[in-house]
Amino acid sequence: GRFAGRGLQLQNLRQNHLKYLAETRELLAQGDYDCMGEIYKSIPDVLSQLIRTALIPSEGNIFHVCDFNAIEARVTAWLSGEEWVLDTFRQGGDIYCVTASRMFGVPVDKKGENSELRTPGKIATLACGYGGGPSAFGSMAKAYGLEFSEDEKVRYVKMWRSANPHTVSLWTTMEKAFVAAIQSGNLARPVEVNRGIKVSMQYGCLLVQLPSGRVMSYPRAKAEESPKGYEITYERMNQTTKKWEVSKTYGGKIVENVVQAIARDILCLVMLKLDKMGHKIAFHVHDECVIDSPDKDALPEIEAVFGEEIPWAKGLPLRGAGYSTYFYMKD
C-alpha cells in the first residue's frame, strides 16, 4: 500500500553529499565546468547528486521539508509493546545509545562513556527490526562504510534480539496469525493480533485489516507444511515482467509490510491535515512531505502537525523534523 512514483521517480533520486552544495549548484547554473572539474574528480557523479536540486518552489516561495523521525522503529515498538523503546522516544532520548546500553549492559553516551558501542547499537536497530540476521547486519554496516567480523555480527544480532523480546515475539505472532487465517478460511471469524490488526481469508485472498481500517490483500495465499514449520506463499505482480508470480513471506517480512503500511496511513492523515490548514504539498517522498509555502516561518507549525497523536494509534509517540530550503535536497 505504499506510494509509487510516476514520471520523475522521486523515490530513487541520488542523495547529495556535496560539502558545498549551493556553490556547486551555482557553478553548474553558470556553466563553469572548468571550475567544477578542478574541484571534483567525477562531473557525472556531481550532476547526479544535483538532480534533486532542480526542484524549486514557486516564485517567491520556500520549501519546508518535514519527515517523521524514526517512524518505522516507533511503529514496530508500538505494535509489539516494546515499552522501553517507546519511552525512549517519548523522552527524546537517543534510541541508538539506549539500544546499545541494553545490548551491552553498560551506560552509553554519544559523546562520552562507551560512545564506541553506539555504532553497533545503531546498525542493529536499523537492520534487525524485521527479523534481519547477521547477513542483514553486515549489509547495513557496509552501507555506512563499516565492517564487522562474522562473530561480531552473530553476537550483536543475538544481543539485539535479547534486548527486544516483544519485537521478536511479534514476528512469530504475525506468522501464526497468517497460517491460522489461511487454514480457517473464515472471513466472519478473523484472527486478531495486536493493536486491532485482524487477519482473515476471503475468496482465496488473505486480508489484513490495519489499525486505520484499511485492508491489505495477499492474493491466493497458501500455508504448506515444511521441515521448519509452515511455508507461506502468495501471488504478486512482477513489476518488470508484468506477470503474476509466487512469492514467499515470513514473520519478519509480514511485520515489515504492516509497519510500512501503517506509516503510510499516518503520512496520509498528516497530509490531509496540512492540506486543510492551507499548506500546499508540492510532493511527498517515503515519509517526507515537501510544502511549497509563501510563509518563511511556517516550519514549526508543520512539524507540530507531524507530532500530533493519531486517533487510531493511541500511545504512538511521533515527532516531525524538518528544514527550509530554496531548492530540494537531502538534508
CSV table of C-alpha atoms in Angstrom, one decimal:
chain,number,residue,atom,x,y,z
A,1,GLY,CA,0.0,0.0,0.0
A,2,ARG,CA,3.0,2.4,-0.1
A,3,PHE,CA,3.1,5.1,-2.8
A,4,ALA,CA,5.0,4.5,-6.0
A,5,GLY,CA,6.4,7.1,-8.3
A,6,ARG,CA,5.1,8.2,-11.7
A,7,GLY,CA,7.1,10.2,-14.2
A,8,LEU,CA,10.0,11.7,-12.2
A,9,GLN,CA,11.0,8.9,-9.8
A,10,LEU,CA,11.5,11.0,-6.6
A,11,GLN,CA,12.0,7.8,-4.6
A,12,ASN,CA,15.1,6.9,-6.5
A,13,LEU,CA,17.0,10.2,-6.7
A,14,ARG,CA,20.6,10.2,-5.7
A,15,GLN,CA,21.3,11.6,-2.3
A,16,ASN,CA,23.5,14.7,-2.2
A,17,HIS,CA,26.6,14.6,-0.1
A,18,LEU,CA,28.5,17.6,-1.6
A,19,LYS,CA,30.1,19.8,1.0
A,20,TYR,CA,29.4,23.0,-0.9
A,21,LEU,CA,26.1,22.1,-2.4
A,22,ALA,CA,24.7,25.6,-3.0
A,23,GLU,CA,28.0,26.8,-4.5
A,24,THR,CA,28.3,23.8,-6.8
A,25,ARG,CA,24.8,24.2,-7.9
A,26,GLU,CA,25.6,27.8,-8.8
A,27,LEU,CA,28.7,26.8,-10.8
A,28,LEU,CA,26.5,24.4,-12.8
A,29,ALA,CA,23.9,27.2,-13.4
A,30,GLN,CA,26.8,29.4,-14.7
A,31,GLY,CA,28.1,26.6,-16.9
A,32,ASP,CA,31.5,26.8,-15.2
A,33,TYR,CA,32.6,23.2,-16.0
A,34,ASP,CA,36.3,24.0,-15.8
A,35,CYS,CA,36.0,25.1,-12.2
A,36,MET,CA,33.8,22.1,-11.3
A,37,GLY,CA,36.5,19.9,-12.9
A,38,GLU,CA,39.1,21.4,-10.7
A,39,ILE,CA,37.1,20.7,-7.6
A,40,TYR,CA,35.6,17.3,-8.3
A,41,LYS,CA,37.0,14.1,-9.8
A,42,SER,CA,33.8,13.0,-11.5
A,43,ILE,CA,31.5,15.6,-13.1
A,44,PRO,CA,28.8,12.9,-13.9
A,45,ASP,CA,28.7,12.0,-10.2
A,46,VAL,CA,28.3,15.6,-9.2
A,47,LEU,CA,25.5,16.1,-11.8
A,48,SER,CA,23.6,13.1,-10.5
A,49,GLN,CA,23.8,14.5,-6.9
A,50,LEU,CA,22.4,17.8,-8.2
A,51,ILE,CA,19.3,16.4,-9.9
A,52,ARG,CA,17.1,16.9,-6.8
A,53,THR,CA,18.2,20.5,-6.5
A,54,ALA,CA,16.5,21.2,-9.8
A,55,LEU,CA,13.2,21.0,-7.9
A,56,ILE,CA,12.4,24.5,-6.7
A,57,PRO,CA,9.4,26.2,-5.0
A,58,SER,CA,7.0,28.6,-6.7
A,59,GLU,CA,8.4,32.1,-7.3
A,60,GLY,CA,8.7,34.0,-4.0
A,61,ASN,CA,8.0,30.8,-2.0
A,62,ILE,CA,10.2,28.5,0.0
A,63,PHE,CA,10.2,24.7,0.5
A,64,HIS,CA,9.5,23.4,4.0
A,65,VAL,CA,10.7,19.8,4.1
A,66,CYS,CA,9.5,17.7,7.0
A,67,ASP,CA,9.5,14.0,7.7
A,68,PHE,CA,8.9,11.6,10.6
A,69,ASN,CA,11.7,10.8,13.0
A,70,ALA,CA,12.4,7.0,13.1
A,71,ILE,CA,8.8,6.3,12.1
A,72,GLU,CA,9.3,2.5,11.4
A,73,ALA,CA,11.1,1.9,14.7
A,74,ARG,CA,8.4,3.7,16.5
A,75,VAL,CA,5.5,1.8,14.8
A,76,THR,CA,7.3,-1.5,15.3
A,77,ALA,CA,7.7,-0.9,19.0
A,78,TRP,CA,4.1,0.3,19.3
A,79,LEU,CA,2.8,-2.8,17.6
A,80,SER,CA,4.9,-5.2,19.6
A,81,GLY,CA,4.6,-3.4,23.0
A,82,GLU,CA,8.3,-2.8,23.4
A,83,GLU,CA,7.7,-0.1,26.0
A,84,TRP,CA,11.4,0.8,26.7
A,85,VAL,CA,11.7,1.8,23.0
A,86,LEU,CA,8.5,3.9,23.2
A,87,ASP,CA,9.7,5.5,26.5
A,88,THR,CA,13.0,6.4,24.8
A,89,PHE,CA,11.2,8.2,22.0
A,90,ARG,CA,8.7,9.9,24.4
A,91,GLN,CA,11.6,11.2,26.5
A,92,GLY,CA,13.5,12.4,23.5
A,93,GLY,CA,16.4,10.0,24.1
A,94,ASP,CA,18.9,8.7,21.6
A,95,ILE,CA,17.5,5.4,20.6
A,96,TYR,CA,20.9,4.1,19.4
A,97,CYS,CA,22.6,4.9,22.7
A,98,VAL,CA,19.7,3.3,24.7
A,99,THR,CA,19.7,0.3,22.5
A,100,ALA,CA,23.4,-0.2,22.8
A,101,SER,CA,23.1,0.3,26.6
A,102,ARG,CA,20.6,-2.5,26.8
A,103,MET,CA,22.6,-4.7,24.5
A,104,PHE,CA,25.9,-4.4,26.3
A,105,GLY,CA,24.6,-3.7,29.8
A,106,VAL,CA,26.6,-0.5,30.3
A,107,PRO,CA,25.8,3.2,30.1
A,108,VAL,CA,26.3,4.5,26.5
A,109,ASP,CA,26.7,8.2,25.8
A,110,LYS,CA,27.0,9.5,22.2
A,111,LYS,CA,30.0,11.8,23.1
A,112,GLY,CA,31.0,10.3,26.4
A,113,GLU,CA,31.1,7.0,28.2
A,114,ASN,CA,31.3,3.9,26.0
A,115,SER,CA,30.5,6.0,22.9
A,116,GLU,CA,32.1,3.4,20.6
A,117,LEU,CA,29.2,1.0,21.4
A,118,ARG,CA,26.6,3.3,19.9
A,119,THR,CA,27.6,2.2,16.4
A,120,PRO,CA,26.7,-1.5,16.7
A,121,GLY,CA,23.6,-0.3,18.6
A,122,LYS,CA,22.6,1.8,15.6
A,123,ILE,CA,23.4,-0.8,13.0
A,124,ALA,CA,21.4,-3.4,14.9
A,125,THR,CA,18.4,-1.1,15.3
A,126,LEU,CA,18.3,-0.4,11.6
A,127,ALA,CA,19.0,-4.0,10.4
A,128,CYS,CA,17.2,-6.3,12.9
A,129,GLY,CA,13.7,-4.9,13.3
A,130,TYR,CA,12.2,-7.2,10.7
A,131,GLY,CA,14.0,-10.4,11.5
A,132,GLY,CA,17.3,-9.5,9.9
A,133,GLY,CA,20.2,-11.7,10.9
A,134,PRO,CA,24.0,-11.5,10.7
A,135,SER,CA,23.8,-11.0,6.9
A,136,ALA,CA,21.4,-8.1,7.2
A,137,PHE,CA,23.6,-6.6,9.9
A,138,GLY,CA,26.6,-6.8,7.7
A,139,SER,CA,24.8,-5.3,4.7
A,140,MET,CA,23.6,-2.3,6.8
A,141,ALA,CA,27.1,-1.8,8.2
A,142,LYS,CA,28.5,-1.8,4.7
A,143,ALA,CA,26.1,0.9,3.7
A,144,TYR,CA,27.6,3.0,6.4
A,145,GLY,CA,31.2,2.1,5.3
A,146,LEU,CA,31.7,-0.2,8.3
A,147,GLU,CA,32.9,-3.8,8.7
A,148,PHE,CA,32.4,-6.3,11.4
A,149,SER,CA,33.7,-9.8,11.8
A,150,GLU,CA,31.3,-12.8,11.4
A,151,ASP,CA,31.5,-13.5,15.1
A,152,GLU,CA,30.6,-9.9,15.9
A,153,LYS,CA,27.6,-9.9,13.5
A,154,VAL,CA,26.2,-13.1,15.1
A,155,ARG,CA,26.8,-11.8,18.6
A,156,TYR,CA,25.3,-8.3,18.0
A,157,VAL,CA,22.2,-9.8,16.4
A,158,LYS,CA,21.6,-12.1,19.4
A,159,MET,CA,22.2,-9.2,21.8
A,160,TRP,CA,19.7,-7.0,20.0
A,161,ARG,CA,17.1,-9.7,20.0
A,162,SER,CA,17.6,-10.4,23.7
A,163,ALA,CA,17.0,-6.6,24.3
A,164,ASN,CA,13.9,-6.6,22.1
A,165,PRO,CA,11.9,-9.7,23.1
A,166,HIS,CA,8.5,-8.3,22.3
A,167,THR,CA,9.5,-7.4,18.8
A,168,VAL,CA,10.9,-10.9,18.3
A,169,SER,CA,7.7,-12.3,19.6
A,170,LEU,CA,5.7,-10.1,17.1
A,171,TRP,CA,7.3,-11.9,14.2
A,172,THR,CA,6.1,-15.2,15.4
A,173,THR,CA,2.7,-13.9,16.3
A,174,MET,CA,2.1,-12.4,12.8
A,175,GLU,CA,3.3,-15.5,11.1
A,176,LYS,CA,1.0,-17.8,13.2
A,177,ALA,CA,-1.9,-15.4,12.5
A,178,PHE,CA,-1.4,-15.8,8.8
A,179,VAL,CA,-1.2,-19.6,9.0
A,180,ALA,CA,-4.3,-19.7,11.2
A,181,ALA,CA,-6.3,-17.4,8.9
A,182,ILE,CA,-5.3,-19.4,5.8
A,183,GLN,CA,-6.3,-22.7,7.4
A,184,SER,CA,-9.5,-21.3,8.7
A,185,GLY,CA,-10.6,-19.6,5.5
A,186,ASN,CA,-13.3,-17.8,7.5
A,187,LEU,CA,-13.9,-14.1,6.9
A,188,ALA,CA,-16.5,-14.0,9.7
A,189,ARG,CA,-14.0,-15.1,12.3
A,190,PRO,CA,-10.8,-13.2,11.8
A,191,VAL,CA,-7.6,-13.9,13.7
A,192,GLU,CA,-7.0,-10.9,16.0
A,193,VAL,CA,-3.4,-9.6,16.5
A,194,ASN,CA,-2.0,-6.6,18.4
A,195,ARG,CA,-3.4,-3.0,18.1
A,196,GLY,CA,-6.6,-4.0,16.4
A,197,ILE,CA,-5.0,-5.8,13.4
A,198,LYS,CA,-7.2,-8.6,12.1
A,199,VAL,CA,-6.3,-11.3,9.6
A,200,SER,CA,-8.8,-13.3,7.6
A,201,MET,CA,-9.4,-15.1,4.3
A,202,GLN,CA,-12.0,-14.3,1.6
A,203,TYR,CA,-12.1,-15.9,-1.9
A,204,GLY,CA,-8.5,-17.1,-1.7
A,205,CYS,CA,-7.2,-13.7,-0.6
A,206,LEU,CA,-5.5,-13.2,2.8
A,207,LEU,CA,-6.8,-9.9,4.2
A,208,VAL,CA,-5.0,-7.8,6.8
A,209,GLN,CA,-7.1,-5.1,8.4
A,210,LEU,CA,-4.8,-2.3,9.7
A,211,PRO,CA,-5.5,-0.1,12.7
A,212,SER,CA,-6.6,2.7,10.3
A,213,GLY,CA,-9.3,0.4,8.9
A,214,ARG,CA,-7.6,0.0,5.5
A,215,VAL,CA,-7.2,-3.6,4.3
A,216,MET,CA,-4.1,-5.1,2.7
A,217,SER,CA,-4.6,-8.2,0.4
A,218,TYR,CA,-2.3,-11.1,-0.3
A,219,PRO,CA,-3.8,-12.9,-3.3
A,220,ARG,CA,-4.0,-16.7,-3.5
A,221,ALA,CA,-2.3,-17.2,-0.1
A,222,LYS,CA,-1.2,-20.7,1.0
A,223,ALA,CA,0.4,-22.2,4.0
A,224,GLU,CA,2.1,-25.5,3.4
A,225,GLU,CA,3.9,-27.6,6.0
A,226,SER,CA,7.7,-27.8,5.7
A,227,PRO,CA,10.5,-29.2,7.9
A,228,LYS,CA,10.8,-25.8,9.6
A,229,GLY,CA,7.1,-25.3,10.2
A,230,TYR,CA,4.9,-23.6,7.6
A,231,GLU,CA,5.9,-22.0,4.3
A,232,ILE,CA,3.6,-19.1,3.5
A,233,THR,CA,3.2,-18.1,-0.1
A,234,TYR,CA,1.0,-15.7,-2.1
A,235,GLU,CA,1.0,-14.3,-5.7
A,236,ARG,CA,2.2,-10.8,-6.6
A,237,MET,CA,2.7,-8.9,-9.8
A,238,ASN,CA,6.3,-8.7,-11.0
A,239,GLN,CA,6.6,-5.0,-11.9
A,240,THR,CA,9.3,-5.8,-14.5
A,241,THR,CA,7.6,-8.7,-16.4
A,242,LYS,CA,4.1,-7.6,-15.5
A,243,LYS,CA,3.3,-11.3,-14.8
A,244,TRP,CA,2.0,-12.9,-11.7
A,245,GLU,CA,4.5,-15.0,-9.7
A,246,VAL,CA,4.6,-16.9,-6.4
A,247,SER,CA,6.3,-15.1,-3.6
A,248,LYS,CA,7.3,-16.4,-0.1
A,249,THR,CA,6.9,-14.5,3.1
A,250,TYR,CA,7.6,-15.0,6.8
A,251,GLY,CA,7.1,-13.3,10.2
A,252,GLY,CA,9.7,-10.6,9.9
A,253,LYS,CA,8.6,-9.7,6.4
A,254,ILE,CA,5.0,-9.6,7.3
A,255,VAL,CA,5.8,-7.2,10.2
A,256,GLU,CA,7.7,-5.0,7.7
A,257,ASN,CA,4.7,-4.9,5.4
A,258,VAL,CA,2.3,-4.0,8.2
A,259,VAL,CA,4.6,-1.4,9.8
A,260,GLN,CA,5.3,0.4,6.5
A,261,ALA,CA,1.6,0.3,5.6
A,262,ILE,CA,0.7,1.9,9.0
A,263,ALA,CA,3.4,4.5,8.4
A,264,ARG,CA,1.9,5.3,5.0
A,265,ASP,CA,-1.6,5.7,6.6
A,266,ILE,CA,-0.1,8.1,9.2
A,267,LEU,CA,1.5,10.1,6.5
A,268,CYS,CA,-1.8,10.3,4.5
A,269,LEU,CA,-3.6,11.6,7.6
A,270,VAL,CA,-1.0,14.2,8.2
A,271,MET,CA,-1.1,15.3,4.5
A,272,LEU,CA,-4.9,15.8,4.8
A,273,LYS,CA,-4.4,17.9,7.9
A,274,LEU,CA,-1.8,20.0,6.2
A,275,ASP,CA,-3.9,20.5,3.2
A,276,LYS,CA,-6.9,21.5,5.3
A,277,MET,CA,-4.7,24.1,7.0
A,278,GLY,CA,-3.9,25.6,3.6
A,279,HIS,CA,-0.4,24.2,3.2
A,280,LYS,CA,0.4,23.4,-0.4
A,281,ILE,CA,2.0,20.0,-0.7
A,282,ALA,CA,4.4,20.1,-3.7
A,283,PHE,CA,5.3,16.4,-3.4
A,284,HIS,CA,6.0,13.7,-0.9
A,285,VAL,CA,8.7,11.0,-0.8
A,286,HIS,CA,8.6,8.0,1.5
A,287,ASP,CA,7.8,9.5,5.0
A,288,GLU,CA,8.7,13.1,3.9
A,289,CYS,CA,6.4,16.0,2.8
A,290,VAL,CA,7.6,19.0,0.8
A,291,ILE,CA,5.5,22.1,1.3
A,292,ASP,CA,5.6,25.0,-1.2
A,293,SER,CA,5.0,27.9,1.1
A,294,PRO,CA,4.8,31.7,0.9
A,295,ASP,CA,5.4,31.8,4.7
A,296,LYS,CA,9.1,31.6,5.6
A,297,ASP,CA,8.2,30.8,9.2
A,298,ALA,CA,5.7,28.0,8.7
A,299,LEU,CA,8.1,25.1,9.5
A,300,PRO,CA,7.3,24.9,13.3
A,301,GLU,CA,3.6,24.7,12.6
A,302,ILE,CA,4.2,21.9,10.1
A,303,GLU,CA,6.5,20.0,12.4
A,304,ALA,CA,3.8,20.2,15.1
A,305,VAL,CA,1.2,18.5,12.9
A,306,PHE,CA,3.7,15.6,12.3
A,307,GLY,CA,3.9,15.2,16.1
A,308,GLU,CA,0.2,15.1,16.8
A,309,GLU,CA,-1.3,11.8,18.1
A,310,ILE,CA,-3.2,9.7,15.6
A,311,PRO,CA,-6.7,8.8,16.7
A,312,TRP,CA,-6.4,5.1,15.8
A,313,ALA,CA,-2.8,4.9,17.1
A,314,LYS,CA,-3.2,5.9,20.8
A,315,GLY,CA,0.1,5.9,22.6
A,316,LEU,CA,2.3,6.0,19.5
A,317,PRO,CA,4.8,8.8,20.0
A,318,LEU,CA,5.5,10.7,16.8
A,319,ARG,CA,7.9,13.6,16.0
A,320,GLY,CA,8.4,15.6,12.9
A,321,ALA,CA,11.8,17.0,12.0
A,322,GLY,CA,12.3,19.4,9.1
A,323,TYR,CA,14.3,22.2,7.4
A,324,SER,CA,13.6,25.1,5.0
A,325,THR,CA,15.3,25.4,1.7
A,326,TYR,CA,15.1,27.3,-1.7
A,327,PHE,CA,15.8,24.1,-3.6
A,328,TYR,CA,15.1,20.5,-2.8
A,329,MET,CA,17.9,18.5,-1.2
A,330,LYS,CA,18.6,15.7,1.2
A,331,ASP,CA,19.4,17.3,4.5
